[in-house]
Amino acid sequence: MPIALEEIASQLAAPGKGLLASDESTGTIGKRLEKAGFENSEETRRSYRELFYTAPIGDAGISGAILFKETLRQSAGDGTPFTQCLLRQGVLPGIKVDEGLVPLEGRPGETSTRGLEGLEAACRQYAADGARFAKWRAALKVGAGRPSERAIELNAQQLAEYAAVCQACGMVPIVEPELLIDGDHDTAAFAHASARAISRCGVVLEATLLKPQMILPGRLRAIHPAMHALAGADYSGPRPSPDDVAHETLRVMRRCVPPALPGIMFLSGGQTEEEATVNLNRINQLAQQQGRAPWALSFSFGRSLQASVLKLWSEDPSGNRQRCRDMAAALAQANSQAVLGRFEGPHPSVTSQQGSLRESFRGWRTDV
């Protein structure tokens, strides 16, 4: 394994650093843009993503940005390729390489991920276009007998095959076994399913990063009155405390993730922008107190780094562009502090009190 890949993985998971997940498919980002009052056009998508890539996110704690294939070859308004906008501030470009979810035959409600066919040629081209790392998402739904052994085995096999191809093509793979929060499950069930999914990713770990959920209870049932489910914006009950999230998350990661892995880059999983930061901060504080975390505990956040920016942009698309860039950097800085266990607030978000960022259309998306 070339040492360069290990160095890239370590750079992405460096202390106080994390990832901007801006790899939403055309359909997914389009729904967000339309909800905010914008047309889902190529130019709108380009202009929106330019807000982030031309913001000073490198100095604010972003080590890498995951791009969608359309975005990888786009440029800023002045003609500078987005990859160069990122690289010149020390942010490594990455690429989403999976092609979305497809139904798993014979298993209603379960999916596998498409994209292995032709993956090697695609990865070589992505690397030539400037991508230094890649991401593949598998989605597992918990509850009512799910995920099945078949779903776990197939998705884990796909993740492993993707990672091997990715490394052979000179890119660091991020493996994302996401457990959807829609199911009727408690923390124990979530933890068990997480452990099974994570343990199946057997690739060269020193040049691999993991992107799992924080361990959160499902949205329909509580373990006890103080541990109610995470839910969408219409849920008014109490949410799990940062201490609960930190203890459960670290317990599962210690049981499942080998120490050779450089970093665990948590996704934000439908939390508010502030919740994701506060929970990440507590995870790192507890890990430092206990002294038993051999990997970086960082972030690969999408909506938790974008929602406030989109809100500001929707209020004044022309006049608020600098405010949007400042917000992108401020959100990155807050999470950079959380990676160090030093976030004290206040949080810069302008959406944190408006409910979770969970999107009902996202979980079973099959668009690319």
PDB file of C-alpha atoms in Angstrom, residues 75-366:
ATOM      1  CA  SER A  75     -15.539  26.079 -11.601  1.00  0.00           C
ATOM      2  CA  ALA A  76     -16.050  29.243  -9.600  1.00  0.00           C
ATOM      3  CA  GLY A  77     -17.393  32.354 -11.269  1.00  0.00           C
ATOM      4  CA  ASP A  78     -13.853  33.566 -12.028  1.00  0.00           C
ATOM      5  CA  GLY A  79     -13.040  30.354 -13.896  1.00  0.00           C
ATOM      6  CA  THR A  80     -11.000  28.683 -11.151  1.00  0.00           C
ATOM      7  CA  PRO A  81     -11.830  24.954 -10.975  1.00  0.00           C
ATOM      8  CA  PHE A  82     -13.479  24.028  -7.698  1.00  0.00           C
ATOM      9  CA  THR A  83     -10.729  21.483  -7.055  1.00  0.00           C
ATOM     10  CA  GLN A  84      -8.171  24.303  -7.182  1.00  0.00           C
ATOM     11  CA  CYS A  85     -10.304  26.540  -4.951  1.00  0.00           C
ATOM     12  CA  LEU A  86     -10.111  23.788  -2.363  1.00  0.00           C
ATOM     13  CA  LEU A  87      -6.505  22.684  -2.813  1.00  0.00           C
ATOM     14  CA  ARG A  88      -5.036  26.158  -2.538  1.00  0.00           C
ATOM     15  CA  GLN A  89      -6.466  26.453   0.977  1.00  0.00           C
ATOM     16  CA  GLY A  90      -5.339  22.972   1.983  1.00  0.00           C
ATOM     17  CA  VAL A  91      -8.676  21.205   1.489  1.00  0.00           C
ATOM     18  CA  LEU A  92      -8.468  17.873  -0.350  1.00  0.00           C
ATOM     19  CA  PRO A  93     -11.193  17.191  -2.936  1.00  0.00           C
ATOM     20  CA  GLY A  94     -13.090  13.914  -2.650  1.00  0.00           C
ATOM     21  CA  ILE A  95     -15.821  12.290  -4.711  1.00  0.00           C
ATOM     22  CA  LYS A  96     -18.995  10.297  -4.110  1.00  0.00           C
ATOM     23  CA  VAL A  97     -18.662   7.199  -6.309  1.00  0.00           C
ATOM     24  CA  ASP A  98     -21.745   5.128  -5.549  1.00  0.00           C
ATOM     25  CA  GLU A  99     -24.746   5.428  -7.857  1.00  0.00           C
ATOM     26  CA  GLY A 100     -27.509   5.394  -5.267  1.00  0.00           C
ATOM     27  CA  LEU A 101     -29.673   2.717  -3.702  1.00  0.00           C
ATOM     28  CA  VAL A 102     -31.639  -0.079  -5.322  1.00  0.00           C
ATOM     29  CA  PRO A 103     -34.259  -2.367  -3.716  1.00  0.00           C
ATOM     30  CA  LEU A 104     -32.919  -5.657  -2.402  1.00  0.00           C
ATOM     31  CA  GLU A 105     -34.804  -8.466  -4.110  1.00  0.00           C
ATOM     32  CA  GLY A 106     -36.878 -10.530  -1.718  1.00  0.00           C
ATOM     33  CA  ARG A 107     -36.340  -8.139   1.189  1.00  0.00           C
ATOM     34  CA  PRO A 108     -39.063  -5.453   1.238  1.00  0.00           C
ATOM     35  CA  GLY A 109     -37.814  -2.151   2.615  1.00  0.00           C
ATOM     36  CA  GLU A 110     -34.128  -3.039   2.281  1.00  0.00           C
ATOM     37  CA  THR A 111     -31.593  -1.878  -0.277  1.00  0.00           C
ATOM     38  CA  SER A 112     -28.149  -2.412  -1.685  1.00  0.00           C
ATOM     39  CA  THR A 113     -25.976   0.171  -3.415  1.00  0.00           C
ATOM     40  CA  ARG A 114     -25.245   0.278  -7.122  1.00  0.00           C
ATOM     41  CA  GLY A 115     -22.036   1.429  -8.750  1.00  0.00           C
ATOM     42  CA  LEU A 116     -19.541  -1.451  -8.689  1.00  0.00           C
ATOM     43  CA  GLU A 117     -19.855  -2.048 -12.425  1.00  0.00           C
ATOM     44  CA  GLY A 118     -17.310   0.168 -14.133  1.00  0.00           C
ATOM     45  CA  LEU A 119     -16.061   1.491 -10.793  1.00  0.00           C
ATOM     46  CA  GLU A 120     -12.361   1.015 -11.510  1.00  0.00           C
ATOM     47  CA  ALA A 121     -12.446   3.061 -14.716  1.00  0.00           C
ATOM     48  CA  ALA A 122     -14.536   5.731 -13.016  1.00  0.00           C
ATOM     49  CA  CYS A 123     -12.177   5.944 -10.038  1.00  0.00           C
ATOM     50  CA  ARG A 124      -9.136   6.300 -12.264  1.00  0.00           C
ATOM     51  CA  GLN A 125     -10.818   9.181 -14.064  1.00  0.00           C
ATOM     52  CA  TYR A 126     -11.894  10.811 -10.799  1.00  0.00           C
ATOM     53  CA  ALA A 127      -8.313  10.595  -9.536  1.00  0.00           C
ATOM     54  CA  ALA A 128      -7.079  12.165 -12.780  1.00  0.00           C
ATOM     55  CA  ASP A 129      -9.629  14.952 -12.285  1.00  0.00           C
ATOM     56  CA  GLY A 130      -8.150  15.770  -8.889  1.00  0.00           C
ATOM     57  CA  ALA A 131     -10.018  13.640  -6.341  1.00  0.00           C
ATOM     58  CA  ARG A 132      -7.815  12.387  -3.502  1.00  0.00           C
ATOM     59  CA  PHE A 133     -10.413  10.301  -1.698  1.00  0.00           C
ATOM     60  CA  ALA A 134     -13.859   8.814  -2.292  1.00  0.00           C
ATOM     61  CA  LYS A 135     -17.043   7.861  -0.464  1.00  0.00           C
ATOM     62  CA  TRP A 136     -19.530   5.008  -0.832  1.00  0.00           C
ATOM     63  CA  ARG A 137     -22.790   4.936   1.138  1.00  0.00           C
ATOM     64  CA  ALA A 138     -24.679   1.827   2.158  1.00  0.00           C
ATOM     65  CA  ALA A 139     -27.998   2.319   3.956  1.00  0.00           C
ATOM     66  CA  LEU A 140     -29.338  -0.155   6.494  1.00  0.00           C
ATOM     67  CA  LYS A 141     -32.742   0.242   8.118  1.00  0.00           C
ATOM     68  CA  VAL A 142     -33.185  -0.978  11.691  1.00  0.00           C
ATOM     69  CA  GLY A 143     -36.378  -2.437  13.150  1.00  0.00           C
ATOM     70  CA  ALA A 144     -38.949  -5.203  12.474  1.00  0.00           C
ATOM     71  CA  GLY A 145     -36.319  -7.807  11.640  1.00  0.00           C
ATOM     72  CA  ARG A 146     -34.106  -5.363   9.761  1.00  0.00           C
ATOM     73  CA  PRO A 147     -31.366  -5.236   8.820  1.00  0.00           C
ATOM     74  CA  SER A 148     -31.405  -8.838   7.653  1.00  0.00           C
ATOM     75  CA  GLU A 149     -28.245 -10.904   7.500  1.00  0.00           C
ATOM     76  CA  ARG A 150     -28.541 -10.852   3.729  1.00  0.00           C
ATOM     77  CA  ALA A 151     -28.679  -7.056   3.625  1.00  0.00           C
ATOM     78  CA  ILE A 152     -25.738  -6.720   6.004  1.00  0.00           C
ATOM     79  CA  GLU A 153     -23.606  -9.236   4.131  1.00  0.00           C
ATOM     80  CA  LEU A 154     -24.326  -7.807   0.682  1.00  0.00           C
ATOM     81  CA  ASN A 155     -23.798  -4.196   1.696  1.00  0.00           C
ATOM     82  CA  ALA A 156     -20.630  -5.032   3.629  1.00  0.00           C
ATOM     83  CA  GLN A 157     -19.271  -6.945   0.642  1.00  0.00           C
ATOM     84  CA  GLN A 158     -20.004  -3.993  -1.630  1.00  0.00           C
ATOM     85  CA  LEU A 159     -18.286  -1.607   0.775  1.00  0.00           C
ATOM     86  CA  ALA A 160     -15.207  -3.839   0.900  1.00  0.00           C
ATOM     87  CA  GLU A 161     -15.055  -4.241  -2.896  1.00  0.00           C
ATOM     88  CA  TYR A 162     -15.422  -0.502  -3.365  1.00  0.00           C
ATOM     89  CA  ALA A 163     -12.663   0.209  -0.835  1.00  0.00           C
ATOM     90  CA  ALA A 164     -10.251  -2.192  -2.523  1.00  0.00           C
ATOM     91  CA  VAL A 165     -10.889  -0.680  -5.965  1.00  0.00           C
ATOM     92  CA  CYS A 166     -10.576   2.824  -4.578  1.00  0.00           C
ATOM     93  CA  GLN A 167      -7.215   2.126  -2.968  1.00  0.00           C
ATOM     94  CA  ALA A 168      -5.940   0.433  -6.141  1.00  0.00           C
ATOM     95  CA  CYS A 169      -6.789   3.615  -8.062  1.00  0.00           C
ATOM     96  CA  GLY A 170      -4.882   5.853  -5.674  1.00  0.00           C
ATOM     97  CA  MET A 171      -7.711   7.275  -3.575  1.00  0.00           C
ATOM     98  CA  VAL A 172      -8.473   6.870   0.124  1.00  0.00           C
ATOM     99  CA  PRO A 173     -11.886   5.221   0.613  1.00  0.00           C
ATOM    100  CA  ILE A 174     -14.443   6.416   3.116  1.00  0.00           C
ATOM    101  CA  VAL A 175     -16.884   3.634   3.960  1.00  0.00           C
ATOM    102  CA  GLU A 176     -20.317   4.758   5.118  1.00  0.00           C
ATOM    103  CA  PRO A 177     -22.567   2.056   6.592  1.00  0.00           C
ATOM    104  CA  GLU A 178     -25.429   4.387   7.492  1.00  0.00           C
ATOM    105  CA  LEU A 179     -28.207   3.189   9.768  1.00  0.00           C
ATOM    106  CA  LEU A 180     -31.369   5.088   8.952  1.00  0.00           C
ATOM    107  CA  ILE A 181     -33.116   6.651  11.942  1.00  0.00           C
ATOM    108  CA  ASP A 182     -36.608   5.903  10.654  1.00  0.00           C
ATOM    109  CA  GLY A 183     -37.033   2.546  12.351  1.00  0.00           C
ATOM    110  CA  ASP A 184     -38.694   1.494  15.621  1.00  0.00           C
ATOM    111  CA  HIS A 185     -35.532   0.662  17.503  1.00  0.00           C
ATOM    112  CA  ASP A 186     -33.700   1.494  20.686  1.00  0.00           C
ATOM    113  CA  THR A 187     -30.059   2.209  21.310  1.00  0.00           C
ATOM    114  CA  ALA A 188     -29.186  -1.435  21.954  1.00  0.00           C
ATOM    115  CA  ALA A 189     -30.608  -2.536  18.614  1.00  0.00           C
ATOM    116  CA  PHE A 190     -28.925   0.378  16.877  1.00  0.00           C
ATOM    117  CA  ALA A 191     -25.596  -0.480  18.500  1.00  0.00           C
ATOM    118  CA  HIS A 192     -25.859  -4.143  17.545  1.00  0.00           C
ATOM    119  CA  ALA A 193     -26.633  -3.354  13.918  1.00  0.00           C
ATOM    120  CA  SER A 194     -23.824  -0.782  13.809  1.00  0.00           C
ATOM    121  CA  ALA A 195     -21.364  -3.332  15.144  1.00  0.00           C
ATOM    122  CA  ARG A 196     -22.337  -5.930  12.567  1.00  0.00           C
ATOM    123  CA  ALA A 197     -22.125  -3.484   9.667  1.00  0.00           C
ATOM    124  CA  ILE A 198     -18.823  -1.922  10.688  1.00  0.00           C
ATOM    125  CA  SER A 199     -17.076  -5.211  11.432  1.00  0.00           C
ATOM    126  CA  ARG A 200     -17.585  -6.450   7.881  1.00  0.00           C
ATOM    127  CA  CYS A 201     -15.462  -3.769   6.185  1.00  0.00           C
ATOM    128  CA  GLY A 202     -12.186  -5.702   5.908  1.00  0.00           C
ATOM    129  CA  VAL A 203      -9.818  -3.551   3.846  1.00  0.00           C
ATOM    130  CA  VAL A 204      -6.422  -1.876   4.376  1.00  0.00           C
ATOM    131  CA  LEU A 205      -7.367   0.100   7.429  1.00  0.00           C
ATOM    132  CA  GLU A 206      -4.431   2.490   7.619  1.00  0.00           C
ATOM    133  CA  ALA A 207      -5.616   4.034   4.336  1.00  0.00           C
ATOM    134  CA  THR A 208      -9.333   3.969   5.094  1.00  0.00           C
ATOM    135  CA  LEU A 209     -11.757   6.199   6.975  1.00  0.00           C
ATOM    136  CA  LEU A 210     -15.085   5.199   8.480  1.00  0.00           C
ATOM    137  CA  LYS A 211     -18.250   7.330   8.313  1.00  0.00           C
ATOM    138  CA  PRO A 212     -20.831   5.899  10.734  1.00  0.00           C
ATOM    139  CA  GLN A 213     -23.769   7.319  12.641  1.00  0.00           C
ATOM    140  CA  MET A 214     -23.379   8.495  16.174  1.00  0.00           C
ATOM    141  CA  ILE A 215     -25.313   6.014  18.291  1.00  0.00           C
ATOM    142  CA  LEU A 216     -28.808   7.476  18.663  1.00  0.00           C
ATOM    143  CA  PRO A 217     -32.146   5.885  19.565  1.00  0.00           C
ATOM    144  CA  GLY A 218     -34.777   5.438  16.872  1.00  0.00           C
ATOM    145  CA  ARG A 219     -37.594   7.901  16.524  1.00  0.00           C
ATOM    146  CA  LEU A 220     -40.653   5.777  17.422  1.00  0.00           C
ATOM    147  CA  ARG A 221     -39.780   4.252  20.786  1.00  0.00           C
ATOM    148  CA  ALA A 222     -37.850   5.181  23.923  1.00  0.00           C
ATOM    149  CA  ILE A 223     -35.770   2.957  26.168  1.00  0.00           C
ATOM    150  CA  HIS A 224     -36.923   4.917  29.201  1.00  0.00           C
ATOM    151  CA  PRO A 225     -38.560   8.324  29.699  1.00  0.00           C
ATOM    152  CA  ALA A 226     -35.248  10.171  29.622  1.00  0.00           C
ATOM    153  CA  MET A 227     -34.110   8.503  26.380  1.00  0.00           C
ATOM    154  CA  HIS A 228     -36.806   9.231  23.824  1.00  0.00           C
ATOM    155  CA  ALA A 229     -36.353   8.828  20.115  1.00  0.00           C
ATOM    156  CA  LEU A 230     -34.732  11.239  17.755  1.00  0.00           C
ATOM    157  CA  ALA A 231     -37.379  12.452  15.388  1.00  0.00           C
ATOM    158  CA  GLY A 232     -38.178  14.908  12.682  1.00  0.00           C
ATOM    159  CA  ALA A 233     -39.034  18.551  13.151  1.00  0.00           C
ATOM    160  CA  ASP A 234     -42.532  17.694  14.374  1.00  0.00           C
ATOM    161  CA  TYR A 235     -41.277  15.729  17.402  1.00  0.00           C
ATOM    162  CA  SER A 236     -41.535  17.673  20.671  1.00  0.00           C
ATOM    163  CA  GLY A 237     -40.285  15.127  23.208  1.00  0.00           C
ATOM    164  CA  PRO A 238     -36.873  15.150  24.898  1.00  0.00           C
ATOM    165  CA  ARG A 239     -33.845  14.134  22.889  1.00  0.00           C
ATOM    166  CA  PRO A 240     -30.973  11.923  24.073  1.00  0.00           C
ATOM    167  CA  SER A 241     -28.440  13.831  26.120  1.00  0.00           C
ATOM    168  CA  PRO A 242     -24.896  14.406  24.831  1.00  0.00           C
ATOM    169  CA  ASP A 243     -23.657  12.147  27.642  1.00  0.00           C
ATOM    170  CA  ASP A 244     -25.925   9.314  26.487  1.00  0.00           C
ATOM    171  CA  VAL A 245     -24.836   9.737  22.882  1.00  0.00           C
ATOM    172  CA  ALA A 246     -21.154   9.886  23.822  1.00  0.00           C
ATOM    173  CA  HIS A 247     -21.200   6.822  26.077  1.00  0.00           C
ATOM    174  CA  GLU A 248     -23.129   4.663  23.600  1.00  0.00           C
ATOM    175  CA  THR A 249     -21.097   5.816  20.619  1.00  0.00           C
ATOM    176  CA  LEU A 250     -17.730   5.185  22.244  1.00  0.00           C
ATOM    177  CA  ARG A 251     -18.865   1.813  23.568  1.00  0.00           C
ATOM    178  CA  VAL A 252     -19.793   0.618  20.089  1.00  0.00           C
ATOM    179  CA  MET A 253     -16.752   2.080  18.355  1.00  0.00           C
ATOM    180  CA  ARG A 254     -14.363   0.457  20.843  1.00  0.00           C
ATOM    181  CA  ARG A 255     -15.965  -2.921  20.270  1.00  0.00           C
ATOM    182  CA  CYS A 256     -16.051  -2.677  16.488  1.00  0.00           C
ATOM    183  CA  VAL A 257     -13.402  -0.399  15.018  1.00  0.00           C
ATOM    184  CA  PRO A 258      -9.780  -1.607  14.818  1.00  0.00           C
ATOM    185  CA  PRO A 259      -7.156   0.791  16.183  1.00  0.00           C
ATOM    186  CA  ALA A 260      -5.320   0.835  12.836  1.00  0.00           C
ATOM    187  CA  LEU A 261      -8.084   2.985  11.363  1.00  0.00           C
ATOM    188  CA  PRO A 262      -6.900   6.639  11.318  1.00  0.00           C
ATOM    189  CA  GLY A 263     -10.265   8.263  11.826  1.00  0.00           C
ATOM    190  CA  ILE A 264     -13.978   7.928  12.445  1.00  0.00           C
ATOM    191  CA  MET A 265     -15.805  10.728  10.635  1.00  0.00           C
ATOM    192  CA  PHE A 266     -19.326  10.868  12.045  1.00  0.00           C
ATOM    193  CA  LEU A 267     -22.283  11.884   9.926  1.00  0.00           C
ATOM    194  CA  SER A 268     -24.829  14.187  11.503  1.00  0.00           C
ATOM    195  CA  GLY A 269     -27.821  11.919  10.930  1.00  0.00           C
ATOM    196  CA  GLY A 270     -30.805  14.260  11.128  1.00  0.00           C
ATOM    197  CA  GLN A 271     -29.638  16.180  14.196  1.00  0.00           C
ATOM    198  CA  THR A 272     -29.832  19.943  14.278  1.00  0.00           C
ATOM    199  CA  GLU A 273     -26.656  21.807  13.457  1.00  0.00           C
ATOM    200  CA  GLU A 274     -26.120  22.565  17.128  1.00  0.00           C
ATOM    201  CA  GLU A 275     -26.933  19.045  18.348  1.00  0.00           C
ATOM    202  CA  ALA A 276     -24.397  17.518  15.977  1.00  0.00           C
ATOM    203  CA  THR A 277     -21.682  19.856  17.238  1.00  0.00           C
ATOM    204  CA  VAL A 278     -22.534  19.447  20.919  1.00  0.00           C
ATOM    205  CA  ASN A 279     -22.710  15.654  20.653  1.00  0.00           C
ATOM    206  CA  LEU A 280     -19.398  15.502  18.772  1.00  0.00           C
ATOM    207  CA  ASN A 281     -17.830  17.731  21.400  1.00  0.00           C
ATOM    208  CA  ARG A 282     -19.021  15.486  24.219  1.00  0.00           C
ATOM    209  CA  ILE A 283     -17.809  12.350  22.418  1.00  0.00           C
ATOM    210  CA  ASN A 284     -14.317  13.830  22.234  1.00  0.00           C
ATOM    211  CA  GLN A 285     -14.376  15.111  25.802  1.00  0.00           C
ATOM    212  CA  LEU A 286     -15.364  11.687  27.100  1.00  0.00           C
ATOM    213  CA  ALA A 287     -12.760   9.958  24.936  1.00  0.00           C
ATOM    214  CA  GLN A 288     -10.088  12.263  26.344  1.00  0.00           C
ATOM    215  CA  GLN A 289     -11.254  11.625  29.899  1.00  0.00           C
ATOM    216  CA  GLN A 290     -11.301   7.857  29.444  1.00  0.00           C
ATOM    217  CA  GLY A 291      -8.145   7.718  27.337  1.00  0.00           C
ATOM    218  CA  ARG A 292      -9.271   4.780  25.229  1.00  0.00           C
ATOM    219  CA  ALA A 293      -9.838   6.112  21.721  1.00  0.00           C
ATOM    220  CA  PRO A 294      -7.029   5.210  19.287  1.00  0.00           C
ATOM    221  CA  TRP A 295      -8.623   6.978  16.299  1.00  0.00           C
ATOM    222  CA  ALA A 296      -9.545  10.559  15.507  1.00  0.00           C
ATOM    223  CA  LEU A 297     -13.208  11.214  16.306  1.00  0.00           C
ATOM    224  CA  SER A 298     -14.220  13.778  13.754  1.00  0.00           C
ATOM    225  CA  PHE A 299     -17.024  14.747  11.390  1.00  0.00           C
ATOM    226  CA  SER A 300     -18.195  14.408   7.824  1.00  0.00           C
ATOM    227  CA  PHE A 301     -21.233  16.660   8.050  1.00  0.00           C
ATOM    228  CA  GLY A 302     -23.531  17.708   5.239  1.00  0.00           C
ATOM    229  CA  ARG A 303     -26.699  19.479   6.330  1.00  0.00           C
ATOM    230  CA  SER A 304     -25.128  20.394   9.679  1.00  0.00           C
ATOM    231  CA  LEU A 305     -22.575  22.499   7.796  1.00  0.00           C
ATOM    232  CA  GLN A 306     -24.981  23.760   5.152  1.00  0.00           C
ATOM    233  CA  ALA A 307     -28.467  24.474   6.512  1.00  0.00           C
ATOM    234  CA  SER A 308     -27.719  27.926   7.921  1.00  0.00           C
ATOM    235  CA  VAL A 309     -25.810  28.889   4.787  1.00  0.00           C
ATOM    236  CA  LEU A 310     -28.754  27.938   2.594  1.00  0.00           C
ATOM    237  CA  LYS A 311     -31.129  29.879   4.832  1.00  0.00           C
ATOM    238  CA  LEU A 312     -29.030  33.042   4.563  1.00  0.00           C
ATOM    239  CA  TRP A 313     -28.669  32.619   0.816  1.00  0.00           C
ATOM    240  CA  SER A 314     -32.413  32.205   0.362  1.00  0.00           C
ATOM    241  CA  GLU A 315     -33.047  35.496   2.180  1.00  0.00           C
ATOM    242  CA  ASP A 316     -30.887  37.515  -0.246  1.00  0.00           C
ATOM    243  CA  PRO A 317     -29.145  35.486  -2.980  1.00  0.00           C
ATOM    244  CA  SER A 318     -27.063  38.408  -4.257  1.00  0.00           C
ATOM    245  CA  GLY A 319     -26.465  40.479  -1.143  1.00  0.00           C
ATOM    246  CA  ASN A 320     -25.778  37.682   1.324  1.00  0.00           C
ATOM    247  CA  ARG A 321     -22.983  35.830  -0.466  1.00  0.00           C
ATOM    248  CA  GLN A 322     -20.257  37.093   1.870  1.00  0.00           C
ATOM    249  CA  ARG A 323     -22.443  36.404   4.906  1.00  0.00           C
ATOM    250  CA  CYS A 324     -22.916  32.888   3.559  1.00  0.00           C
ATOM    251  CA  ARG A 325     -19.164  32.384   3.241  1.00  0.00           C
ATOM    252  CA  ASP A 326     -18.652  33.695   6.752  1.00  0.00           C
ATOM    253  CA  MET A 327     -21.331  31.321   8.036  1.00  0.00           C
ATOM    254  CA  ALA A 328     -19.727  28.351   6.251  1.00  0.00           C
ATOM    255  CA  ALA A 329     -16.439  29.133   7.967  1.00  0.00           C
ATOM    256  CA  ALA A 330     -18.094  29.699  11.352  1.00  0.00           C
ATOM    257  CA  LEU A 331     -19.910  26.355  11.235  1.00  0.00           C
ATOM    258  CA  ALA A 332     -16.676  24.622  10.261  1.00  0.00           C
ATOM    259  CA  GLN A 333     -14.835  26.325  13.120  1.00  0.00           C
ATOM    260  CA  ALA A 334     -17.454  25.261  15.668  1.00  0.00           C
ATOM    261  CA  ASN A 335     -17.067  21.631  14.652  1.00  0.00           C
ATOM    262  CA  SER A 336     -13.290  21.929  14.528  1.00  0.00           C
ATOM    263  CA  GLN A 337     -13.429  22.951  18.184  1.00  0.00           C
ATOM    264  CA  ALA A 338     -15.747  20.020  18.897  1.00  0.00           C
ATOM    265  CA  VAL A 339     -13.184  17.595  17.446  1.00  0.00           C
ATOM    266  CA  LEU A 340     -10.765  18.927  20.057  1.00  0.00           C
ATOM    267  CA  GLY A 341     -13.416  18.746  22.793  1.00  0.00           C
ATOM    268  CA  ARG A 342     -13.248  22.522  23.204  1.00  0.00           C
ATOM    269  CA  PHE A 343     -16.548  23.791  21.849  1.00  0.00           C
ATOM    270  CA  GLU A 344     -18.110  26.176  24.377  1.00  0.00           C
ATOM    271  CA  GLY A 345     -20.695  28.013  22.272  1.00  0.00           C
ATOM    272  CA  PRO A 346     -22.632  29.932  21.326  1.00  0.00           C
ATOM    273  CA  HIS A 347     -23.317  28.032  18.138  1.00  0.00           C
ATOM    274  CA  PRO A 348     -23.364  30.140  14.946  1.00  0.00           C
ATOM    275  CA  SER A 349     -26.342  28.303  13.440  1.00  0.00           C
ATOM    276  CA  VAL A 350     -29.473  30.234  12.527  1.00  0.00           C
ATOM    277  CA  THR A 351     -31.538  27.044  12.220  1.00  0.00           C
ATOM    278  CA  SER A 352     -30.725  25.085  15.383  1.00  0.00           C
ATOM    279  CA  GLN A 353     -34.001  25.863  17.125  1.00  0.00           C
ATOM    280  CA  GLN A 354     -36.167  24.863  14.162  1.00  0.00           C
ATOM    281  CA  GLY A 355     -36.135  21.113  14.659  1.00  0.00           C
ATOM    282  CA  SER A 356     -33.940  18.365  13.275  1.00  0.00           C
ATOM    283  CA  LEU A 357     -32.521  18.393   9.766  1.00  0.00           C
ATOM    284  CA  ARG A 358     -33.993  15.004   8.989  1.00  0.00           C
ATOM    285  CA  GLU A 359     -35.342  14.717   5.444  1.00  0.00           C
ATOM    286  CA  SER A 360     -37.991  12.118   4.678  1.00  0.00           C
ATOM    287  CA  PHE A 361     -36.978  12.011   1.021  1.00  0.00           C
ATOM    288  CA  ARG A 362     -33.329  11.235   1.662  1.00  0.00           C
ATOM    289  CA  GLY A 363     -33.178   7.781   3.227  1.00  0.00           C
ATOM    290  CA  TRP A 364     -34.275   5.600   0.334  1.00  0.00           C
ATOM    291  CA  ARG A 365     -33.181   7.818  -2.506  1.00  0.00           C
ATOM    292  CA  THR A 366     -32.281   5.993  -5.692  1.00  0.00           C
TER     293      THR A 366
END
